[in-house]
Amino acid sequence: MPEYKAPLRDMQFILNDVFHVEKLWQTLTTTQEVTPDLADAILEEGAKICENELLPLNRSGDEEGCQFDNGVVTTPKGFKAAYQTYVENGWQGLGGDTEYGGQGMPKMLTAMFEEMLYSANCSFTLYPALTSGACLAVHAHASEELKTTYLPKMYEGVWAGAMCLTEPHCGTDLGLIRTKAIPAEEGGYKITGTKIFITGGEQDLSENIIHLVLAKLPDAPAGTRGISLFLVPKIKVNDDGSLGDGNGVSCGSIEHKMGIKASSTCVMNFDDAHGYLIGEPHKGLAAMFTMMNYERLSIGLQGIGLGEISYQNALAYAKERIQGRAATGAQQKDKAADSILVHPDVRRMLLTQKAYNEGARCFAAYTAMQLDVAKGHPDEKERAKAHALVSLLTPVAKAYFTDRGFDVCVLGQQVLGGHGFIREWGQEQYVRDARIAQIYEGTNGIQALDLMGRKVVSNHGELFHQFYEEVSVFADSQDFDPLPSMKHLLKEHLELLKDCTEKVIGKSKEDPNIVGSASCDYLNLFGLTAYTYMWARMISVVEPETEFGQSKIKTAEFFLNKILPEAKAYASKVLAGADSLMAISEEEF
Amino acid sequence: MPEYKAPLRDMQFILNDVFHVEKLWQTLTTTQEVTPDLADAILEEGAKICENELLPLNRSGDEEGCQFDNGVVTTPKGFKAAYQTYVENGWQGLGGDTEYGGQGMPKMLTAMFEEMLYSANCSFTLYPALTSGACLAVHAHASEELKTTYLPKMYEGVWAGAMCLTEPHCGTDLGLIRTKAIPAEEGGYKITGTKIFITGGEQDLSENIIHLVLAKLPDAPAGTRGISLFLVPKIKVNDDGSLGDGNGVSCGSIEHKMGIKASSTCVMNFDDAHGYLIGEPHKGLAAMFTMMNYERLSIGLQGIGLGEISYQNALAYAKERIQGRAATGAQQKDKAADSILVHPDVRRMLLTQKAYNEGARCFAAYTAMQLDVAKGHPDEKERAKAHALVSLLTPVAKAYFTDRGFDVCVLGQQVLGGHGFIREWGQEQYVRDARIAQIYEGTNGIQALDLMGRKVVSNHGELFHQFYEEVSVFADSQDFDPLPSMKHLLKEHLELLKDCTEKVIGKSKEDPNIVGSASCDYLNLFGLTAYTYMWARMISVVEPETEFGQSKIKTAEFFLNKILPEAKAYASKVLAGADSLMAISEEEF
């Protein structure tokens, strides 16, 4: 069975040594009770439930999948009990507002726990992750009455959440949705319509499911400015908070998918279902967007978590499996062959996994730190700066974590040779489970457009320059003693990114297709540069005399020599213009 | 249901316009009866069986998979009937020696038919593909008696073939195999041992299965020089060619895999099974290698075929699906949104698929042409030259076709957004089916080592320089009128590849790990350069005034602007040396 040990040492290094959380958490008004010791204890306990309760259900869950029978969804064996354990131990409310029964832990910490969850059991994790997302939207925009009624039960996990956006004819372009909301005589609204691809839309884990549904009011303007957000419980909630009657919410079917098979992906039918408006009429998309940065980071963590467990198992296999001899002569002379870890190309695959995983973990913590600062810093300017970074970096995090996470899982499968293709070895499931993270929560193509268009071009690079300044000042302030080439390479690639940024902004005025033509390659270039910055941050605080420090230094060196050269290729493609994409006609395809 | 139309127009262009097969086939002693008209007729008939008989069984075969019960393997519904149609129409013997009942068609043609087969039904195709591989080994090395007894039935497809190499403890390192062969009293040998990952090792399609088994004779030297090759029928064959008794060959189980689920992957047990030596004692690996170039090209075609059908369905979806508006303003004003084909990033994905598929198809034909010339040219020098190119290019073809084929399938899935992840849409199956081609028939890491070590470094670049000369002369001889930047870029990248080749050869003397450290990136650089050469060959003969010609020119331009920039990144990595791979210790991983 696949092995997994939560990478606690690396997480502690990132929190304490790289980002100095003790001081940070003291500064923020929202986290003053959080100490590094408490963080350690939470991560250690979190590791236990992941390793002991959730990991053992991962493959059986994949093999069994969710079952659908006449509107009822049954999750795989063991999921209900594991969910009970999960919520009874308070994990659902870990990041929730203390005012409504949450535990108020910072995103930096909950993000690390999420990474572990995705490593151990990606399908399972999606149920609580969607609840967390729904809680964020309710918390940010719902009335006090709705918050008091729903949030405590959702933080407890007794009720779960689901996000109902997509319809059969529209995924990315939500302006096209057809689901209707009409005011109800008894107050509230009647919601009617069909939603697809609803993760956890129906399941047998929680007592109720709170759907957040995008729909159009009768007087709604056309397009995305006419979308409102509604809270629609599966089972109506009485005034005293007890469960009442059913609510015209039903599951029509579940999808048969490539991966995340133990996560139910539902067609949801709303037939005059009673719901409550969240936020203002026609401002539903904006309400969704406030929690989107958290959700997109979470889906990014799916890529990191799956990459991590794939790495751990590929490494274990490479140490055990003997084939061939080292190029420099036999290393394990008592055996019929050497372990495959002697072969440079096997090391290339493992080091690529390691370099991406650790760079990503650090960047996830960095992005989560901006979310925490944006929420809890006493200085408004600091909050605004952090918010700007969050806006800029979230699409990079979501897309780059999941694109590279998928690549990392493919490499981890490759290390096992033929065994990587066989289900019982587990590695192929990570590939299948990682694949969806590049697609949902906004495809990675949409993330790239968001980055290049909304976050870079539309503000003439203002957010970018804030990031540029920070990295530039940091690069100048350090010697990177254990790896002196870092300074030059970080600065060189930061300038390359700046140059591409400015050129695209300049060209975009003449040609509206420039943004979409450059976006994907620009995101990749940005991601590589951001990881370089993270490796630089790690190298600047590492202790070279330790095994852990040596591991970091050698992995960083590999990253600089064998991964970072891709940056210039991305830059060439960013600057290649739109013509070679747009010239071909529909018939010539 | 997924659509597929065999790309006959492109195939005819490659055969007739790019490689002038009419003249070539007249020249070769082996193909003088083959005309372009005959080739057209074969490809058209081949397309029909792929589109009409095999494609409809692809998804049902994946869903149902092979079943195993007490040694008996049952293929999915419809497979047996389709196999009957396939063999009754003579397709199994298409490339076989006419002396034993084959049809003697050139590899250039059978390779194109193979591509279609892999597009239509990858799992199905593996059964006849393995028979073809076994036939090649029997034809090249078996005694006349064995050839007369076995080849006609195998070309008819009444008997199928299987290749039994891998054992549980050894995949790549065949020197470690434990299967034994001892001389039998009645003549021949008794074979005992267990083989794993045997494609088509057991099935219900053919009357008999002819296993080619690697085993060690009692006096065998250790390692790869002590391996012999044996022909072991599942059911013994009487002197009159009729089937006799069973033969101690049994299937222990079948694997549960990520993909190619309708292809049986068997554990095969040989218990004193009666077999016949093929070729000389202890020379089994060499006998295997003579057919390996054909087999590796065939597996490469799996990558192309799957990439092609993924492209066709992604394109069809992109034309139909409406989401958002073109950046330059609404294109389909009568609709609620434009088709997603207006978006540059969707075009990027589709053009990447198209550029790789068509470059690969041309390179497959080019490599197949070398196989045909090596076999049938009247001039020994020409045969030797072609054989040298085959040796050099086969690992590139196998690995680059399948690595890029996998990428192409992932892109084709991405174009469909959420639907790409849902099984009924078909795109996710191509990703799963393509994945194995990077692993089996020698992992792509092994292909890269074969290229860099055996085919480049060990002969000091002699084979490479032959390729270099050919491309260099071609580049200088053409103007590439419709796309003049081609000349400069082809020459520049050829020189880049030459420079990398020479530097690695130079460095390899000091450091034995250089070869393995550079190999994967070198193969990618080689593949990109080879595709550039193919696009140059196509552009040099294209008719710019036709829609087909414009399609080629614009796709080539995309390739040069948006794919080829990766070459320099690979070159940097090739030259990065071995230290950053080898420095890290086992404990530091």
JSON list of C-alpha atoms in Angstrom, two decimals, chain A residues 411-577:
[
{"chain": "A", "resi": 411, "resn": "LEU", "atom": "CA", "xyz": [7.01, 11.56, -13.17]},
{"chain": "A", "resi": 412, "resn": "GLY", "atom": "CA", "xyz": [6.29, 9.64, -9.97]},
{"chain": "A", "resi": 413, "resn": "GLN", "atom": "CA", "xyz": [4.42, 7.09, -12.03]},
{"chain": "A", "resi": 414, "resn": "GLN", "atom": "CA", "xyz": [7.29, 6.88, -14.53]},
{"chain": "A", "resi": 415, "resn": "VAL", "atom": "CA", "xyz": [9.83, 6.05, -11.81]},
{"chain": "A", "resi": 416, "resn": "LEU", "atom": "CA", "xyz": [7.92, 2.83, -11.13]},
{"chain": "A", "resi": 417, "resn": "GLY", "atom": "CA", "xyz": [8.09, 1.69, -14.77]},
{"chain": "A", "resi": 418, "resn": "GLY", "atom": "CA", "xyz": [5.37, -0.86, -15.58]},
{"chain": "A", "resi": 419, "resn": "HIS", "atom": "CA", "xyz": [4.25, -0.93, -11.96]},
{"chain": "A", "resi": 420, "resn": "GLY", "atom": "CA", "xyz": [3.36, 2.73, -12.24]},
{"chain": "A", "resi": 421, "resn": "PHE", "atom": "CA", "xyz": [0.57, 1.78, -14.64]},
{"chain": "A", "resi": 422, "resn": "ILE", "atom": "CA", "xyz": [-0.90, -0.91, -12.37]},
{"chain": "A", "resi": 423, "resn": "ARG", "atom": "CA", "xyz": [-3.67, 0.20, -10.06]},
{"chain": "A", "resi": 424, "resn": "GLU", "atom": "CA", "xyz": [-2.57, -1.65, -6.94]},
{"chain": "A", "resi": 425, "resn": "TRP", "atom": "CA", "xyz": [0.68, 0.37, -6.80]},
{"chain": "A", "resi": 426, "resn": "GLY", "atom": "CA", "xyz": [-1.29, 3.57, -6.36]},
{"chain": "A", "resi": 427, "resn": "GLN", "atom": "CA", "xyz": [0.79, 5.96, -8.44]},
{"chain": "A", "resi": 428, "resn": "GLU", "atom": "CA", "xyz": [-1.61, 6.03, -11.38]},
{"chain": "A", "resi": 429, "resn": "GLN", "atom": "CA", "xyz": [-4.47, 7.18, -9.15]},
{"chain": "A", "resi": 430, "resn": "TYR", "atom": "CA", "xyz": [-2.57, 10.31, -8.21]},
{"chain": "A", "resi": 431, "resn": "VAL", "atom": "CA", "xyz": [-2.22, 11.16, -11.90]},
{"chain": "A", "resi": 432, "resn": "ARG", "atom": "CA", "xyz": [-5.95, 10.71, -12.44]},
{"chain": "A", "resi": 433, "resn": "ASP", "atom": "CA", "xyz": [-6.87, 12.60, -9.28]},
{"chain": "A", "resi": 434, "resn": "ALA", "atom": "CA", "xyz": [-4.46, 15.45, -10.04]},
{"chain": "A", "resi": 435, "resn": "ARG", "atom": "CA", "xyz": [-5.80, 15.92, -13.56]},
{"chain": "A", "resi": 436, "resn": "ILE", "atom": "CA", "xyz": [-9.08, 17.51, -12.48]},
{"chain": "A", "resi": 437, "resn": "ALA", "atom": "CA", "xyz": [-7.34, 20.26, -10.52]},
{"chain": "A", "resi": 438, "resn": "GLN", "atom": "CA", "xyz": [-6.11, 21.73, -13.81]},
{"chain": "A", "resi": 439, "resn": "ILE", "atom": "CA", "xyz": [-9.72, 21.93, -14.98]},
{"chain": "A", "resi": 440, "resn": "TYR", "atom": "CA", "xyz": [-12.08, 22.87, -12.18]},
{"chain": "A", "resi": 441, "resn": "GLU", "atom": "CA", "xyz": [-12.34, 26.03, -10.09]},
{"chain": "A", "resi": 442, "resn": "GLY", "atom": "CA", "xyz": [-11.60, 27.90, -13.34]},
{"chain": "A", "resi": 443, "resn": "THR", "atom": "CA", "xyz": [-9.49, 26.03, -15.91]},
{"chain": "A", "resi": 444, "resn": "ASN", "atom": "CA", "xyz": [-5.81, 26.84, -15.88]},
{"chain": "A", "resi": 445, "resn": "GLY", "atom": "CA", "xyz": [-6.30, 28.64, -19.18]},
{"chain": "A", "resi": 446, "resn": "ILE", "atom": "CA", "xyz": [-8.79, 30.89, -17.39]},
{"chain": "A", "resi": 447, "resn": "GLN", "atom": "CA", "xyz": [-6.34, 31.40, -14.51]},
{"chain": "A", "resi": 448, "resn": "ALA", "atom": "CA", "xyz": [-3.75, 32.53, -17.04]},
{"chain": "A", "resi": 449, "resn": "LEU", "atom": "CA", "xyz": [-6.21, 34.96, -18.63]},
{"chain": "A", "resi": 450, "resn": "ASP", "atom": "CA", "xyz": [-7.14, 36.29, -15.19]},
{"chain": "A", "resi": 451, "resn": "LEU", "atom": "CA", "xyz": [-3.47, 36.84, -14.41]},
{"chain": "A", "resi": 452, "resn": "MET", "atom": "CA", "xyz": [-2.43, 38.40, -17.70]},
{"chain": "A", "resi": 453, "resn": "GLY", "atom": "CA", "xyz": [-5.61, 40.36, -18.36]},
{"chain": "A", "resi": 454, "resn": "ARG", "atom": "CA", "xyz": [-7.24, 41.39, -15.11]},
{"chain": "A", "resi": 455, "resn": "LYS", "atom": "CA", "xyz": [-4.26, 41.28, -12.76]},
{"chain": "A", "resi": 456, "resn": "VAL", "atom": "CA", "xyz": [-1.48, 42.60, -15.01]},
{"chain": "A", "resi": 457, "resn": "VAL", "atom": "CA", "xyz": [-2.60, 44.39, -18.17]},
{"chain": "A", "resi": 458, "resn": "SER", "atom": "CA", "xyz": [-5.75, 46.08, -16.87]},
{"chain": "A", "resi": 459, "resn": "ASN", "atom": "CA", "xyz": [-3.86, 47.89, -14.09]},
{"chain": "A", "resi": 460, "resn": "HIS", "atom": "CA", "xyz": [-0.82, 48.57, -16.28]},
{"chain": "A", "resi": 461, "resn": "GLY", "atom": "CA", "xyz": [1.37, 46.30, -14.19]},
{"chain": "A", "resi": 462, "resn": "GLU", "atom": "CA", "xyz": [0.76, 48.08, -10.89]},
{"chain": "A", "resi": 463, "resn": "LEU", "atom": "CA", "xyz": [0.28, 44.86, -8.89]},
{"chain": "A", "resi": 464, "resn": "PHE", "atom": "CA", "xyz": [3.18, 43.28, -10.72]},
{"chain": "A", "resi": 465, "resn": "HIS", "atom": "CA", "xyz": [5.50, 46.12, -9.80]},
{"chain": "A", "resi": 466, "resn": "GLN", "atom": "CA", "xyz": [4.70, 45.66, -6.14]},
{"chain": "A", "resi": 467, "resn": "PHE", "atom": "CA", "xyz": [5.79, 42.02, -6.42]},
{"chain": "A", "resi": 468, "resn": "TYR", "atom": "CA", "xyz": [8.80, 43.02, -8.49]},
{"chain": "A", "resi": 469, "resn": "GLU", "atom": "CA", "xyz": [9.93, 45.53, -5.87]},
{"chain": "A", "resi": 470, "resn": "GLU", "atom": "CA", "xyz": [9.66, 43.04, -3.06]},
{"chain": "A", "resi": 471, "resn": "VAL", "atom": "CA", "xyz": [11.67, 40.37, -4.86]},
{"chain": "A", "resi": 472, "resn": "SER", "atom": "CA", "xyz": [14.19, 42.87, -6.12]},
{"chain": "A", "resi": 473, "resn": "VAL", "atom": "CA", "xyz": [14.86, 44.31, -2.67]},
{"chain": "A", "resi": 474, "resn": "PHE", "atom": "CA", "xyz": [15.14, 40.81, -1.26]},
{"chain": "A", "resi": 475, "resn": "ALA", "atom": "CA", "xyz": [17.60, 39.69, -3.94]},
{"chain": "A", "resi": 476, "resn": "ASP", "atom": "CA", "xyz": [19.81, 42.70, -3.33]},
{"chain": "A", "resi": 477, "resn": "SER", "atom": "CA", "xyz": [19.77, 42.22, 0.42]},
{"chain": "A", "resi": 478, "resn": "GLN", "atom": "CA", "xyz": [21.14, 38.68, 0.44]},
{"chain": "A", "resi": 479, "resn": "ASP", "atom": "CA", "xyz": [24.37, 36.88, -0.40]},
{"chain": "A", "resi": 480, "resn": "PHE", "atom": "CA", "xyz": [22.90, 33.38, -0.61]},
{"chain": "A", "resi": 481, "resn": "ASP", "atom": "CA", "xyz": [26.15, 32.08, 0.79]},
{"chain": "A", "resi": 482, "resn": "PRO", "atom": "CA", "xyz": [25.50, 28.36, 0.31]},
{"chain": "A", "resi": 483, "resn": "LEU", "atom": "CA", "xyz": [24.45, 28.89, -3.31]},
{"chain": "A", "resi": 484, "resn": "PRO", "atom": "CA", "xyz": [25.86, 32.16, -4.62]},
{"chain": "A", "resi": 485, "resn": "SER", "atom": "CA", "xyz": [24.57, 31.69, -8.20]},
{"chain": "A", "resi": 486, "resn": "MET", "atom": "CA", "xyz": [21.10, 32.23, -6.78]},
{"chain": "A", "resi": 487, "resn": "LYS", "atom": "CA", "xyz": [21.49, 36.00, -6.56]},
{"chain": "A", "resi": 488, "resn": "HIS", "atom": "CA", "xyz": [22.33, 36.52, -10.19]},
{"chain": "A", "resi": 489, "resn": "LEU", "atom": "CA", "xyz": [19.75, 34.03, -11.45]},
{"chain": "A", "resi": 490, "resn": "LEU", "atom": "CA", "xyz": [16.94, 35.42, -9.33]},
{"chain": "A", "resi": 491, "resn": "LYS", "atom": "CA", "xyz": [17.65, 38.93, -10.51]},
{"chain": "A", "resi": 492, "resn": "GLU", "atom": "CA", "xyz": [18.07, 37.89, -14.13]},
{"chain": "A", "resi": 493, "resn": "HIS", "atom": "CA", "xyz": [14.76, 36.03, -14.21]},
{"chain": "A", "resi": 494, "resn": "LEU", "atom": "CA", "xyz": [12.93, 38.76, -12.35]},
{"chain": "A", "resi": 495, "resn": "GLU", "atom": "CA", "xyz": [14.09, 41.20, -15.02]},
{"chain": "A", "resi": 496, "resn": "LEU", "atom": "CA", "xyz": [13.05, 38.77, -17.73]},
{"chain": "A", "resi": 497, "resn": "LEU", "atom": "CA", "xyz": [9.57, 38.60, -16.22]},
{"chain": "A", "resi": 498, "resn": "LYS", "atom": "CA", "xyz": [9.45, 42.37, -15.93]},
{"chain": "A", "resi": 499, "resn": "ASP", "atom": "CA", "xyz": [10.50, 42.79, -19.52]},
{"chain": "A", "resi": 500, "resn": "CYS", "atom": "CA", "xyz": [7.82, 40.37, -20.72]},
{"chain": "A", "resi": 501, "resn": "THR", "atom": "CA", "xyz": [5.23, 42.05, -18.53]},
{"chain": "A", "resi": 502, "resn": "GLU", "atom": "CA", "xyz": [5.96, 45.48, -19.93]},
{"chain": "A", "resi": 503, "resn": "LYS", "atom": "CA", "xyz": [6.10, 44.32, -23.52]},
{"chain": "A", "resi": 504, "resn": "VAL", "atom": "CA", "xyz": [2.78, 42.52, -23.30]},
{"chain": "A", "resi": 505, "resn": "ILE", "atom": "CA", "xyz": [1.17, 45.55, -21.66]},
{"chain": "A", "resi": 506, "resn": "GLY", "atom": "CA", "xyz": [2.55, 47.70, -24.47]},
{"chain": "A", "resi": 507, "resn": "LYS", "atom": "CA", "xyz": [1.46, 45.39, -27.29]},
{"chain": "A", "resi": 508, "resn": "SER", "atom": "CA", "xyz": [-1.98, 44.76, -25.81]},
{"chain": "A", "resi": 509, "resn": "LYS", "atom": "CA", "xyz": [-3.08, 48.25, -26.80]},
{"chain": "A", "resi": 510, "resn": "GLU", "atom": "CA", "xyz": [-2.73, 47.48, -30.49]},
{"chain": "A", "resi": 511, "resn": "ASP", "atom": "CA", "xyz": [-4.00, 43.90, -30.48]},
{"chain": "A", "resi": 512, "resn": "PRO", "atom": "CA", "xyz": [-6.71, 42.62, -28.14]},
{"chain": "A", "resi": 513, "resn": "ASN", "atom": "CA", "xyz": [-5.61, 39.03, -28.80]},
{"chain": "A", "resi": 514, "resn": "ILE", "atom": "CA", "xyz": [-2.17, 39.61, -27.31]},
{"chain": "A", "resi": 515, "resn": "VAL", "atom": "CA", "xyz": [-3.37, 38.92, -23.76]},
{"chain": "A", "resi": 516, "resn": "GLY", "atom": "CA", "xyz": [-4.86, 35.51, -24.58]},
{"chain": "A", "resi": 517, "resn": "SER", "atom": "CA", "xyz": [-1.94, 34.62, -26.82]},
{"chain": "A", "resi": 518, "resn": "ALA", "atom": "CA", "xyz": [0.66, 35.30, -24.16]},
{"chain": "A", "resi": 519, "resn": "SER", "atom": "CA", "xyz": [-1.26, 34.28, -21.05]},
{"chain": "A", "resi": 520, "resn": "CYS", "atom": "CA", "xyz": [-0.42, 30.60, -20.62]},
{"chain": "A", "resi": 521, "resn": "ASP", "atom": "CA", "xyz": [3.29, 31.04, -21.26]},
{"chain": "A", "resi": 522, "resn": "TYR", "atom": "CA", "xyz": [3.33, 34.16, -19.09]},
{"chain": "A", "resi": 523, "resn": "LEU", "atom": "CA", "xyz": [1.81, 32.25, -16.20]},
{"chain": "A", "resi": 524, "resn": "ASN", "atom": "CA", "xyz": [4.44, 29.56, -16.55]},
{"chain": "A", "resi": 525, "resn": "LEU", "atom": "CA", "xyz": [7.19, 32.17, -16.60]},
{"chain": "A", "resi": 526, "resn": "PHE", "atom": "CA", "xyz": [5.67, 33.85, -13.57]},
{"chain": "A", "resi": 527, "resn": "GLY", "atom": "CA", "xyz": [5.39, 30.55, -11.73]},
{"chain": "A", "resi": 528, "resn": "LEU", "atom": "CA", "xyz": [9.01, 29.66, -12.42]},
{"chain": "A", "resi": 529, "resn": "THR", "atom": "CA", "xyz": [10.16, 33.07, -11.23]},
{"chain": "A", "resi": 530, "resn": "ALA", "atom": "CA", "xyz": [8.00, 32.82, -8.11]},
{"chain": "A", "resi": 531, "resn": "TYR", "atom": "CA", "xyz": [9.46, 29.40, -7.29]},
{"chain": "A", "resi": 532, "resn": "THR", "atom": "CA", "xyz": [12.94, 30.80, -7.81]},
{"chain": "A", "resi": 533, "resn": "TYR", "atom": "CA", "xyz": [12.06, 33.51, -5.29]},
{"chain": "A", "resi": 534, "resn": "MET", "atom": "CA", "xyz": [10.83, 30.85, -2.86]},
{"chain": "A", "resi": 535, "resn": "TRP", "atom": "CA", "xyz": [13.99, 28.77, -3.29]},
{"chain": "A", "resi": 536, "resn": "ALA", "atom": "CA", "xyz": [15.97, 31.95, -2.68]},
{"chain": "A", "resi": 537, "resn": "ARG", "atom": "CA", "xyz": [14.00, 32.64, 0.51]},
{"chain": "A", "resi": 538, "resn": "MET", "atom": "CA", "xyz": [14.67, 29.10, 1.69]},
{"chain": "A", "resi": 539, "resn": "ILE", "atom": "CA", "xyz": [18.36, 29.19, 0.82]},
{"chain": "A", "resi": 540, "resn": "SER", "atom": "CA", "xyz": [18.77, 32.52, 2.61]},
{"chain": "A", "resi": 541, "resn": "VAL", "atom": "CA", "xyz": [17.86, 30.93, 5.97]},
{"chain": "A", "resi": 542, "resn": "VAL", "atom": "CA", "xyz": [19.04, 27.36, 5.56]},
{"chain": "A", "resi": 543, "resn": "GLU", "atom": "CA", "xyz": [21.65, 25.78, 7.86]},
{"chain": "A", "resi": 544, "resn": "PRO", "atom": "CA", "xyz": [24.20, 24.27, 5.49]},
{"chain": "A", "resi": 545, "resn": "GLU", "atom": "CA", "xyz": [25.75, 22.01, 8.11]},
{"chain": "A", "resi": 546, "resn": "THR", "atom": "CA", "xyz": [22.59, 19.93, 8.54]},
{"chain": "A", "resi": 547, "resn": "GLU", "atom": "CA", "xyz": [21.34, 17.08, 6.36]},
{"chain": "A", "resi": 548, "resn": "PHE", "atom": "CA", "xyz": [18.11, 19.04, 5.90]},
{"chain": "A", "resi": 549, "resn": "GLY", "atom": "CA", "xyz": [20.11, 22.10, 4.83]},
{"chain": "A", "resi": 550, "resn": "GLN", "atom": "CA", "xyz": [22.19, 20.10, 2.37]},
{"chain": "A", "resi": 551, "resn": "SER", "atom": "CA", "xyz": [19.04, 18.63, 0.94]},
{"chain": "A", "resi": 552, "resn": "LYS", "atom": "CA", "xyz": [17.64, 22.11, 0.37]},
{"chain": "A", "resi": 553, "resn": "ILE", "atom": "CA", "xyz": [20.84, 23.46, -1.15]},
{"chain": "A", "resi": 554, "resn": "LYS", "atom": "CA", "xyz": [21.27, 20.56, -3.57]},
{"chain": "A", "resi": 555, "resn": "THR", "atom": "CA", "xyz": [17.62, 20.62, -4.57]},
{"chain": "A", "resi": 556, "resn": "ALA", "atom": "CA", "xyz": [17.83, 24.37, -5.16]},
{"chain": "A", "resi": 557, "resn": "GLU", "atom": "CA", "xyz": [20.91, 23.87, -7.29]},
{"chain": "A", "resi": 558, "resn": "PHE", "atom": "CA", "xyz": [19.09, 21.25, -9.34]},
{"chain": "A", "resi": 559, "resn": "PHE", "atom": "CA", "xyz": [16.18, 23.66, -9.74]},
{"chain": "A", "resi": 560, "resn": "LEU", "atom": "CA", "xyz": [18.46, 26.41, -11.02]},
{"chain": "A", "resi": 561, "resn": "ASN", "atom": "CA", "xyz": [20.39, 24.16, -13.41]},
{"chain": "A", "resi": 562, "resn": "LYS", "atom": "CA", "xyz": [17.81, 21.75, -14.70]},
{"chain": "A", "resi": 563, "resn": "ILE", "atom": "CA", "xyz": [14.43, 23.47, -14.42]},
{"chain": "A", "resi": 564, "resn": "LEU", "atom": "CA", "xyz": [14.92, 27.22, -14.55]},
{"chain": "A", "resi": 565, "resn": "PRO", "atom": "CA", "xyz": [16.34, 27.17, -18.12]},
{"chain": "A", "resi": 566, "resn": "GLU", "atom": "CA", "xyz": [12.73, 26.74, -19.27]},
{"chain": "A", "resi": 567, "resn": "ALA", "atom": "CA", "xyz": [12.07, 30.36, -18.34]},
{"chain": "A", "resi": 568, "resn": "LYS", "atom": "CA", "xyz": [13.67, 31.75, -21.46]},
{"chain": "A", "resi": 569, "resn": "ALA", "atom": "CA", "xyz": [11.61, 29.47, -23.67]},
{"chain": "A", "resi": 570, "resn": "TYR", "atom": "CA", "xyz": [8.45, 30.76, -22.01]},
{"chain": "A", "resi": 571, "resn": "ALA", "atom": "CA", "xyz": [9.66, 34.32, -22.49]},
{"chain": "A", "resi": 572, "resn": "SER", "atom": "CA", "xyz": [10.21, 33.72, -26.22]},
{"chain": "A", "resi": 573, "resn": "LYS", "atom": "CA", "xyz": [6.70, 32.34, -26.51]},
{"chain": "A", "resi": 574, "resn": "VAL", "atom": "CA", "xyz": [5.19, 35.21, -24.52]},
{"chain": "A", "resi": 575, "resn": "LEU", "atom": "CA", "xyz": [6.75, 37.62, -26.98]},
{"chain": "A", "resi": 576, "resn": "ALA", "atom": "CA", "xyz": [5.86, 35.61, -30.10]},
{"chain": "A", "resi": 577, "resn": "GLY", "atom": "CA", "xyz": [2.71, 37.65, -30.67]}
]
